[in-house]
Amino acid sequence: MNVITIEDYKSTYWPKLDSAIDQLLTQSPGDYIPISYEQIYSCVYKCVCQQHSEQMYSDLIKKITNHLERVSKELQASPPDLYIERFNVALGQYMGALQSIVPLFIYMNKFYIETKLNRDLKDDLIKLFTEHVAEKHIYNLMPLLLEAQSTPFQITPSTMANIVKGLYTLRPEWVQMAPALFSKFIPNILPPAVESELQEYAAQDQKLQRELMQNGFTRGDQSRKRAGEELSYSKYECSALMTLLSWV
């Protein structure tokens, strides 16, 4: 293998990687990406063998950080009615790009990031999205998600599920911001119902009934309930069930 100097790396090898990363970060589902994965993998392999791992890792992190900062600014400029959908697109696009970027840099991950930094490339790149996008938007996004949850057909169920599951992956403690919302898509994150709290649930039920009636909801057909079905309820699910049963 020919010696690769730092000048060679900067002038020949990194530009190839930089271009490929650009295309992967901005591709849409179904897009054809005219890059040679074999060639990119070979570039990474040669640079690692020639002791350029540290520089390549630094360049990769800087490249993706700059991209995510642009994404964040674009989201900040989004009107409220498009905010949720655009966040969903940004999250999905980035996570999709990682499915290609991480394997391309697997040799660097194995022989530099894991062995010298004691970390994992995928974890590092997910953390970048958390810090540069999600953390900056979570306090604007969450109220819109809660509003959309209470407004039928405002966003599709798949969009809501993608975002909620994505936020949980990025930072599980965000569950505390909206536990009832997260519990609809993430199983077993709420504590079980406690008998001593039933009076509190009953009060919540009465409040929910009043709010539903004020918004035009009436007692609907309960014929679709399945007899004999055994379920395990969280304290929020128990409250909702009691509300339905009181209307039967």
mmCIF file with all atom_site columns, C-alpha atoms in Angstrom, residues 37-217:
data_model
loop_
_atom_site.group_PDB
_atom_site.id
_atom_site.type_symbol
_atom_site.label_atom_id
_atom_site.label_alt_id
_atom_site.label_comp_id
_atom_site.label_asym_id
_atom_site.label_entity_id
_atom_site.label_seq_id
_atom_site.pdbx_PDB_ins_code
_atom_site.Cartn_x
_atom_site.Cartn_y
_atom_site.Cartn_z
_atom_site.occupancy
_atom_site.B_iso_or_equiv
_atom_site.pdbx_formal_charge
_atom_site.auth_seq_id
_atom_site.auth_comp_id
_atom_site.auth_asym_id
_atom_site.auth_atom_id
_atom_site.pdbx_PDB_model_num
ATOM 1   C CA . TYR A 1 37  ? -19.877 2.046  -1.514 1.00 0.00 ? 37  TYR A CA 1
ATOM 2   C CA . GLU A 1 38  ? -16.917 -0.209 -2.259 1.00 0.00 ? 38  GLU A CA 1
ATOM 3   C CA . GLN A 1 39  ? -14.784 2.807  -3.156 1.00 0.00 ? 39  GLN A CA 1
ATOM 4   C CA . ILE A 1 40  ? -15.805 4.719  -0.024 1.00 0.00 ? 40  ILE A CA 1
ATOM 5   C CA . TYR A 1 41  ? -15.159 1.740  2.203  1.00 0.00 ? 41  TYR A CA 1
ATOM 6   C CA . SER A 1 42  ? -11.751 1.343  0.559  1.00 0.00 ? 42  SER A CA 1
ATOM 7   C CA . CYS A 1 43  ? -10.932 5.006  1.270  1.00 0.00 ? 43  CYS A CA 1
ATOM 8   C CA . VAL A 1 44  ? -11.797 4.566  4.924  1.00 0.00 ? 44  VAL A CA 1
ATOM 9   C CA . TYR A 1 45  ? -9.784  1.357  5.153  1.00 0.00 ? 45  TYR A CA 1
ATOM 10  C CA . LYS A 1 46  ? -6.677  2.935  3.617  1.00 0.00 ? 46  LYS A CA 1
ATOM 11  C CA . CYS A 1 47  ? -6.883  6.018  5.820  1.00 0.00 ? 47  CYS A CA 1
ATOM 12  C CA . VAL A 1 48  ? -7.188  3.902  8.971  1.00 0.00 ? 48  VAL A CA 1
ATOM 13  C CA . CYS A 1 49  ? -4.233  1.764  7.936  1.00 0.00 ? 49  CYS A CA 1
ATOM 14  C CA . GLN A 1 50  ? -2.195  4.922  7.303  1.00 0.00 ? 50  GLN A CA 1
ATOM 15  C CA . GLN A 1 51  ? -2.924  6.324  10.776 1.00 0.00 ? 51  GLN A CA 1
ATOM 16  C CA . HIS A 1 52  ? -5.400  9.002  9.715  1.00 0.00 ? 52  HIS A CA 1
ATOM 17  C CA . SER A 1 53  ? -8.256  7.739  11.889 1.00 0.00 ? 53  SER A CA 1
ATOM 18  C CA . GLU A 1 54  ? -8.182  10.607 14.345 1.00 0.00 ? 54  GLU A CA 1
ATOM 19  C CA . GLN A 1 55  ? -8.314  13.224 11.594 1.00 0.00 ? 55  GLN A CA 1
ATOM 20  C CA . MET A 1 56  ? -11.005 11.348 9.707  1.00 0.00 ? 56  MET A CA 1
ATOM 21  C CA . TYR A 1 57  ? -13.165 10.978 12.808 1.00 0.00 ? 57  TYR A CA 1
ATOM 22  C CA . SER A 1 58  ? -12.772 14.685 13.574 1.00 0.00 ? 58  SER A CA 1
ATOM 23  C CA . ASP A 1 59  ? -13.711 15.614 10.011 1.00 0.00 ? 59  ASP A CA 1
ATOM 24  C CA . LEU A 1 60  ? -16.733 13.315 10.078 1.00 0.00 ? 60  LEU A CA 1
ATOM 25  C CA . ILE A 1 61  ? -18.059 14.765 13.330 1.00 0.00 ? 61  ILE A CA 1
ATOM 26  C CA . LYS A 1 62  ? -17.512 18.328 12.113 1.00 0.00 ? 62  LYS A CA 1
ATOM 27  C CA . LYS A 1 63  ? -19.203 17.557 8.798  1.00 0.00 ? 63  LYS A CA 1
ATOM 28  C CA . ILE A 1 64  ? -22.312 16.072 10.371 1.00 0.00 ? 64  ILE A CA 1
ATOM 29  C CA . THR A 1 65  ? -22.486 18.734 13.082 1.00 0.00 ? 65  THR A CA 1
ATOM 30  C CA . ASN A 1 66  ? -22.543 21.481 10.439 1.00 0.00 ? 66  ASN A CA 1
ATOM 31  C CA . HIS A 1 67  ? -25.295 19.642 8.591  1.00 0.00 ? 67  HIS A CA 1
ATOM 32  C CA . LEU A 1 68  ? -27.415 19.262 11.730 1.00 0.00 ? 68  LEU A CA 1
ATOM 33  C CA . GLU A 1 69  ? -27.023 22.917 12.633 1.00 0.00 ? 69  GLU A CA 1
ATOM 34  C CA . ARG A 1 70  ? -28.455 23.811 9.222  1.00 0.00 ? 70  ARG A CA 1
ATOM 35  C CA . VAL A 1 71  ? -31.307 21.378 9.760  1.00 0.00 ? 71  VAL A CA 1
ATOM 36  C CA . SER A 1 72  ? -32.052 22.971 13.126 1.00 0.00 ? 72  SER A CA 1
ATOM 37  C CA . LYS A 1 73  ? -32.161 26.471 11.642 1.00 0.00 ? 73  LYS A CA 1
ATOM 38  C CA . GLU A 1 74  ? -34.554 25.299 8.923  1.00 0.00 ? 74  GLU A CA 1
ATOM 39  C CA . LEU A 1 75  ? -36.845 23.814 11.564 1.00 0.00 ? 75  LEU A CA 1
ATOM 40  C CA . GLN A 1 76  ? -36.789 27.054 13.528 1.00 0.00 ? 76  GLN A CA 1
ATOM 41  C CA . ALA A 1 77  ? -38.120 28.850 10.476 1.00 0.00 ? 77  ALA A CA 1
ATOM 42  C CA . SER A 1 78  ? -40.996 26.383 10.006 1.00 0.00 ? 78  SER A CA 1
ATOM 43  C CA . PRO A 1 79  ? -44.573 27.556 10.661 1.00 0.00 ? 79  PRO A CA 1
ATOM 44  C CA . PRO A 1 80  ? -46.445 25.673 13.430 1.00 0.00 ? 80  PRO A CA 1
ATOM 45  C CA . ASP A 1 81  ? -48.687 23.791 10.992 1.00 0.00 ? 81  ASP A CA 1
ATOM 46  C CA . LEU A 1 82  ? -45.639 22.271 9.266  1.00 0.00 ? 82  LEU A CA 1
ATOM 47  C CA . TYR A 1 83  ? -43.350 21.964 12.271 1.00 0.00 ? 83  TYR A CA 1
ATOM 48  C CA . ILE A 1 84  ? -44.247 18.409 13.320 1.00 0.00 ? 84  ILE A CA 1
ATOM 49  C CA . GLU A 1 85  ? -44.065 16.974 9.817  1.00 0.00 ? 85  GLU A CA 1
ATOM 50  C CA . ARG A 1 86  ? -40.747 18.660 9.067  1.00 0.00 ? 86  ARG A CA 1
ATOM 51  C CA . PHE A 1 87  ? -39.258 17.417 12.323 1.00 0.00 ? 87  PHE A CA 1
ATOM 52  C CA . ASN A 1 88  ? -40.420 13.921 11.407 1.00 0.00 ? 88  ASN A CA 1
ATOM 53  C CA . VAL A 1 89  ? -38.784 14.209 7.975  1.00 0.00 ? 89  VAL A CA 1
ATOM 54  C CA . ALA A 1 90  ? -35.526 15.488 9.486  1.00 0.00 ? 90  ALA A CA 1
ATOM 55  C CA . LEU A 1 91  ? -35.431 12.704 12.063 1.00 0.00 ? 91  LEU A CA 1
ATOM 56  C CA . GLY A 1 92  ? -36.276 9.979  9.548  1.00 0.00 ? 92  GLY A CA 1
ATOM 57  C CA . GLN A 1 93  ? -33.838 11.262 6.961  1.00 0.00 ? 93  GLN A CA 1
ATOM 58  C CA . TYR A 1 94  ? -30.977 11.405 9.451  1.00 0.00 ? 94  TYR A CA 1
ATOM 59  C CA . MET A 1 95  ? -31.637 7.978  10.947 1.00 0.00 ? 95  MET A CA 1
ATOM 60  C CA . GLY A 1 96  ? -31.875 6.579  7.425  1.00 0.00 ? 96  GLY A CA 1
ATOM 61  C CA . ALA A 1 97  ? -28.534 8.147  6.517  1.00 0.00 ? 97  ALA A CA 1
ATOM 62  C CA . LEU A 1 98  ? -26.886 6.548  9.537  1.00 0.00 ? 98  LEU A CA 1
ATOM 63  C CA . GLN A 1 99  ? -27.826 3.132  8.201  1.00 0.00 ? 99  GLN A CA 1
ATOM 64  C CA . SER A 1 100 ? -25.359 3.775  5.356  1.00 0.00 ? 100 SER A CA 1
ATOM 65  C CA . ILE A 1 101 ? -22.788 6.020  7.025  1.00 0.00 ? 101 ILE A CA 1
ATOM 66  C CA . VAL A 1 102 ? -22.061 3.776  10.007 1.00 0.00 ? 102 VAL A CA 1
ATOM 67  C CA . PRO A 1 103 ? -21.291 0.664  7.897  1.00 0.00 ? 103 PRO A CA 1
ATOM 68  C CA . LEU A 1 104 ? -19.043 2.693  5.579  1.00 0.00 ? 104 LEU A CA 1
ATOM 69  C CA . PHE A 1 105 ? -16.922 3.747  8.558  1.00 0.00 ? 105 PHE A CA 1
ATOM 70  C CA . ILE A 1 106 ? -17.025 0.391  10.290 1.00 0.00 ? 106 ILE A CA 1
ATOM 71  C CA . TYR A 1 107 ? -13.262 -0.078 10.023 1.00 0.00 ? 107 TYR A CA 1
ATOM 72  C CA . MET A 1 108 ? -12.612 3.266  11.714 1.00 0.00 ? 108 MET A CA 1
ATOM 73  C CA . ASN A 1 109 ? -15.193 2.400  14.339 1.00 0.00 ? 109 ASN A CA 1
ATOM 74  C CA . LYS A 1 110 ? -13.590 -0.929 15.136 1.00 0.00 ? 110 LYS A CA 1
ATOM 75  C CA . PHE A 1 111 ? -9.943  0.106  15.203 1.00 0.00 ? 111 PHE A CA 1
ATOM 76  C CA . TYR A 1 112 ? -10.190 3.676  16.490 1.00 0.00 ? 112 TYR A CA 1
ATOM 77  C CA . ILE A 1 113 ? -13.480 4.658  18.117 1.00 0.00 ? 113 ILE A CA 1
ATOM 78  C CA . GLU A 1 114 ? -14.089 1.411  19.989 1.00 0.00 ? 114 GLU A CA 1
ATOM 79  C CA . THR A 1 115 ? -10.490 0.665  20.918 1.00 0.00 ? 115 THR A CA 1
ATOM 80  C CA . LYS A 1 116 ? -9.115  4.134  21.648 1.00 0.00 ? 116 LYS A CA 1
ATOM 81  C CA . LEU A 1 117 ? -12.177 6.179  22.547 1.00 0.00 ? 117 LEU A CA 1
ATOM 82  C CA . ASN A 1 118 ? -14.197 3.346  24.104 1.00 0.00 ? 118 ASN A CA 1
ATOM 83  C CA . ARG A 1 119 ? -17.313 4.506  22.294 1.00 0.00 ? 119 ARG A CA 1
ATOM 84  C CA . ASP A 1 120 ? -19.409 3.515  19.299 1.00 0.00 ? 120 ASP A CA 1
ATOM 85  C CA . LEU A 1 121 ? -19.818 5.525  16.098 1.00 0.00 ? 121 LEU A CA 1
ATOM 86  C CA . LYS A 1 122 ? -23.570 5.074  15.865 1.00 0.00 ? 122 LYS A CA 1
ATOM 87  C CA . ASP A 1 123 ? -24.033 6.233  19.455 1.00 0.00 ? 123 ASP A CA 1
ATOM 88  C CA . ASP A 1 124 ? -21.863 9.283  18.787 1.00 0.00 ? 124 ASP A CA 1
ATOM 89  C CA . LEU A 1 125 ? -23.827 10.237 15.672 1.00 0.00 ? 125 LEU A CA 1
ATOM 90  C CA . ILE A 1 126 ? -27.194 9.786  17.388 1.00 0.00 ? 126 ILE A CA 1
ATOM 91  C CA . LYS A 1 127 ? -25.918 11.982 20.208 1.00 0.00 ? 127 LYS A CA 1
ATOM 92  C CA . LEU A 1 128 ? -25.133 14.690 17.653 1.00 0.00 ? 128 LEU A CA 1
ATOM 93  C CA . PHE A 1 129 ? -28.760 14.775 16.514 1.00 0.00 ? 129 PHE A CA 1
ATOM 94  C CA . THR A 1 130 ? -29.914 14.904 20.121 1.00 0.00 ? 130 THR A CA 1
ATOM 95  C CA . GLU A 1 131 ? -27.653 17.833 20.976 1.00 0.00 ? 131 GLU A CA 1
ATOM 96  C CA . HIS A 1 132 ? -27.905 19.898 17.806 1.00 0.00 ? 132 HIS A CA 1
ATOM 97  C CA . VAL A 1 133 ? -31.524 19.306 16.817 1.00 0.00 ? 133 VAL A CA 1
ATOM 98  C CA . ALA A 1 134 ? -33.790 17.532 19.304 1.00 0.00 ? 134 ALA A CA 1
ATOM 99  C CA . GLU A 1 135 ? -32.671 19.387 22.441 1.00 0.00 ? 135 GLU A CA 1
ATOM 100 C CA . LYS A 1 136 ? -33.136 22.727 20.690 1.00 0.00 ? 136 LYS A CA 1
ATOM 101 C CA . HIS A 1 137 ? -36.665 21.891 19.568 1.00 0.00 ? 137 HIS A CA 1
ATOM 102 C CA . ILE A 1 138 ? -38.150 19.613 22.219 1.00 0.00 ? 138 ILE A CA 1
ATOM 103 C CA . TYR A 1 139 ? -39.874 22.435 24.141 1.00 0.00 ? 139 TYR A CA 1
ATOM 104 C CA . ASN A 1 140 ? -41.509 23.734 20.968 1.00 0.00 ? 140 ASN A CA 1
ATOM 105 C CA . LEU A 1 141 ? -42.283 20.284 19.613 1.00 0.00 ? 141 LEU A CA 1
ATOM 106 C CA . MET A 1 142 ? -43.886 18.694 22.663 1.00 0.00 ? 142 MET A CA 1
ATOM 107 C CA . PRO A 1 143 ? -46.804 21.162 23.047 1.00 0.00 ? 143 PRO A CA 1
ATOM 108 C CA . LEU A 1 144 ? -47.588 20.734 19.348 1.00 0.00 ? 144 LEU A CA 1
ATOM 109 C CA . LEU A 1 145 ? -47.557 16.944 19.725 1.00 0.00 ? 145 LEU A CA 1
ATOM 110 C CA . LEU A 1 146 ? -49.931 17.131 22.689 1.00 0.00 ? 146 LEU A CA 1
ATOM 111 C CA . GLU A 1 147 ? -52.244 19.438 20.776 1.00 0.00 ? 147 GLU A CA 1
ATOM 112 C CA . ALA A 1 148 ? -52.150 17.163 17.732 1.00 0.00 ? 148 ALA A CA 1
ATOM 113 C CA . GLN A 1 149 ? -52.929 14.169 19.926 1.00 0.00 ? 149 GLN A CA 1
ATOM 114 C CA . SER A 1 150 ? -56.182 15.799 21.029 1.00 0.00 ? 150 SER A CA 1
ATOM 115 C CA . THR A 1 151 ? -57.125 16.932 17.517 1.00 0.00 ? 151 THR A CA 1
ATOM 116 C CA . PRO A 1 152 ? -58.191 14.050 15.245 1.00 0.00 ? 152 PRO A CA 1
ATOM 117 C CA . PHE A 1 153 ? -56.535 13.850 11.812 1.00 0.00 ? 153 PHE A CA 1
ATOM 118 C CA . GLN A 1 154 ? -54.172 16.769 12.439 1.00 0.00 ? 154 GLN A CA 1
ATOM 119 C CA . ILE A 1 155 ? -51.222 14.446 11.795 1.00 0.00 ? 155 ILE A CA 1
ATOM 120 C CA . THR A 1 156 ? -51.100 10.815 10.774 1.00 0.00 ? 156 THR A CA 1
ATOM 121 C CA . PRO A 1 157 ? -50.707 8.124  13.464 1.00 0.00 ? 157 PRO A CA 1
ATOM 122 C CA . SER A 1 158 ? -47.518 6.926  11.781 1.00 0.00 ? 158 SER A CA 1
ATOM 123 C CA . THR A 1 159 ? -45.960 10.390 12.046 1.00 0.00 ? 159 THR A CA 1
ATOM 124 C CA . MET A 1 160 ? -46.841 10.611 15.734 1.00 0.00 ? 160 MET A CA 1
ATOM 125 C CA . ALA A 1 161 ? -45.468 7.124  16.360 1.00 0.00 ? 161 ALA A CA 1
ATOM 126 C CA . ASN A 1 162 ? -42.227 7.825  14.497 1.00 0.00 ? 162 ASN A CA 1
ATOM 127 C CA . ILE A 1 163 ? -41.549 11.007 16.449 1.00 0.00 ? 163 ILE A CA 1
ATOM 128 C CA . VAL A 1 164 ? -42.464 9.655  19.877 1.00 0.00 ? 164 VAL A CA 1
ATOM 129 C CA . LYS A 1 165 ? -40.399 6.496  19.404 1.00 0.00 ? 165 LYS A CA 1
ATOM 130 C CA . GLY A 1 166 ? -37.553 8.559  17.982 1.00 0.00 ? 166 GLY A CA 1
ATOM 131 C CA . LEU A 1 167 ? -37.552 10.957 20.938 1.00 0.00 ? 167 LEU A CA 1
ATOM 132 C CA . TYR A 1 168 ? -37.545 8.004  23.321 1.00 0.00 ? 168 TYR A CA 1
ATOM 133 C CA . THR A 1 169 ? -34.540 6.541  21.506 1.00 0.00 ? 169 THR A CA 1
ATOM 134 C CA . LEU A 1 170 ? -32.696 9.852  21.675 1.00 0.00 ? 170 LEU A CA 1
ATOM 135 C CA . ARG A 1 171 ? -33.401 10.535 25.346 1.00 0.00 ? 171 ARG A CA 1
ATOM 136 C CA . PRO A 1 172 ? -35.658 8.191  27.371 1.00 0.00 ? 172 PRO A CA 1
ATOM 137 C CA . GLU A 1 173 ? -36.074 10.706 30.212 1.00 0.00 ? 173 GLU A CA 1
ATOM 138 C CA . TRP A 1 174 ? -38.172 12.896 27.892 1.00 0.00 ? 174 TRP A CA 1
ATOM 139 C CA . VAL A 1 175 ? -40.996 10.503 28.774 1.00 0.00 ? 175 VAL A CA 1
ATOM 140 C CA . GLN A 1 176 ? -41.498 12.615 31.904 1.00 0.00 ? 176 GLN A CA 1
ATOM 141 C CA . MET A 1 177 ? -42.604 15.562 29.765 1.00 0.00 ? 177 MET A CA 1
ATOM 142 C CA . ALA A 1 178 ? -45.682 13.715 28.486 1.00 0.00 ? 178 ALA A CA 1
ATOM 143 C CA . PRO A 1 179 ? -45.984 10.235 30.030 1.00 0.00 ? 179 PRO A CA 1
ATOM 144 C CA . ALA A 1 180 ? -49.490 9.580  28.749 1.00 0.00 ? 180 ALA A CA 1
ATOM 145 C CA . LEU A 1 181 ? -48.453 10.381 25.173 1.00 0.00 ? 181 LEU A CA 1
ATOM 146 C CA . PHE A 1 182 ? -45.335 8.231  25.285 1.00 0.00 ? 182 PHE A CA 1
ATOM 147 C CA . SER A 1 183 ? -47.243 5.332  26.858 1.00 0.00 ? 183 SER A CA 1
ATOM 148 C CA . LYS A 1 184 ? -49.370 5.059  23.717 1.00 0.00 ? 184 LYS A CA 1
ATOM 149 C CA . PHE A 1 185 ? -46.323 4.026  21.694 1.00 0.00 ? 185 PHE A CA 1
ATOM 150 C CA . ILE A 1 186 ? -43.762 2.754  24.235 1.00 0.00 ? 186 ILE A CA 1
ATOM 151 C CA . PRO A 1 187 ? -44.906 -0.259 26.289 1.00 0.00 ? 187 PRO A CA 1
ATOM 152 C CA . ASN A 1 188 ? -44.396 -0.635 30.041 1.00 0.00 ? 188 ASN A CA 1
ATOM 153 C CA . ILE A 1 189 ? -43.126 2.865  30.773 1.00 0.00 ? 189 ILE A CA 1
ATOM 154 C CA . LEU A 1 190 ? -45.857 3.779  33.270 1.00 0.00 ? 190 LEU A CA 1
ATOM 155 C CA . PRO A 1 191 ? -46.269 2.356  36.798 1.00 0.00 ? 191 PRO A CA 1
ATOM 156 C CA . PRO A 1 192 ? -49.242 0.007  37.407 1.00 0.00 ? 192 PRO A CA 1
ATOM 157 C CA . ALA A 1 193 ? -52.463 1.337  38.898 1.00 0.00 ? 193 ALA A CA 1
ATOM 158 C CA . VAL A 1 194 ? -52.623 1.506  42.706 1.00 0.00 ? 194 VAL A CA 1
ATOM 159 C CA . GLU A 1 195 ? -55.887 0.996  44.573 1.00 0.00 ? 195 GLU A CA 1
ATOM 160 C CA . SER A 1 196 ? -55.271 3.958  46.867 1.00 0.00 ? 196 SER A CA 1
ATOM 161 C CA . GLU A 1 197 ? -55.257 6.263  43.852 1.00 0.00 ? 197 GLU A CA 1
ATOM 162 C CA . LEU A 1 198 ? -58.662 5.222  42.497 1.00 0.00 ? 198 LEU A CA 1
ATOM 163 C CA . GLN A 1 199 ? -60.387 8.267  43.991 1.00 0.00 ? 199 GLN A CA 1
ATOM 164 C CA . GLU A 1 200 ? -57.959 10.502 42.123 1.00 0.00 ? 200 GLU A CA 1
ATOM 165 C CA . TYR A 1 201 ? -58.654 8.577  38.921 1.00 0.00 ? 201 TYR A CA 1
ATOM 166 C CA . ALA A 1 202 ? -62.395 9.037  39.440 1.00 0.00 ? 202 ALA A CA 1
ATOM 167 C CA . ALA A 1 203 ? -61.905 12.808 39.693 1.00 0.00 ? 203 ALA A CA 1
ATOM 168 C CA . GLN A 1 204 ? -59.833 12.742 36.512 1.00 0.00 ? 204 GLN A CA 1
ATOM 169 C CA . ASP A 1 205 ? -62.593 10.726 34.827 1.00 0.00 ? 205 ASP A CA 1
ATOM 170 C CA . GLN A 1 206 ? -65.234 13.293 35.705 1.00 0.00 ? 206 GLN A CA 1
ATOM 171 C CA . LYS A 1 207 ? -63.038 16.087 34.368 1.00 0.00 ? 207 LYS A CA 1
ATOM 172 C CA . LEU A 1 208 ? -62.410 14.112 31.165 1.00 0.00 ? 208 LEU A CA 1
ATOM 173 C CA . GLN A 1 209 ? -66.139 13.480 30.707 1.00 0.00 ? 209 GLN A CA 1
ATOM 174 C CA . ARG A 1 210 ? -66.899 17.185 31.013 1.00 0.00 ? 210 ARG A CA 1
ATOM 175 C CA . GLU A 1 211 ? -64.146 18.096 28.536 1.00 0.00 ? 211 GLU A CA 1
ATOM 176 C CA . LEU A 1 212 ? -65.302 15.492 26.038 1.00 0.00 ? 212 LEU A CA 1
ATOM 177 C CA . MET A 1 213 ? -68.913 16.647 26.221 1.00 0.00 ? 213 MET A CA 1
ATOM 178 C CA . GLN A 1 214 ? -67.854 20.278 25.876 1.00 0.00 ? 214 GLN A CA 1
ATOM 179 C CA . ASN A 1 215 ? -66.028 19.314 22.690 1.00 0.00 ? 215 ASN A CA 1
ATOM 180 C CA . GLY A 1 216 ? -69.047 17.593 21.209 1.00 0.00 ? 216 GLY A CA 1
ATOM 181 C CA . PHE A 1 217 ? -68.273 13.979 22.090 1.00 0.00 ? 217 PHE A CA 1
#
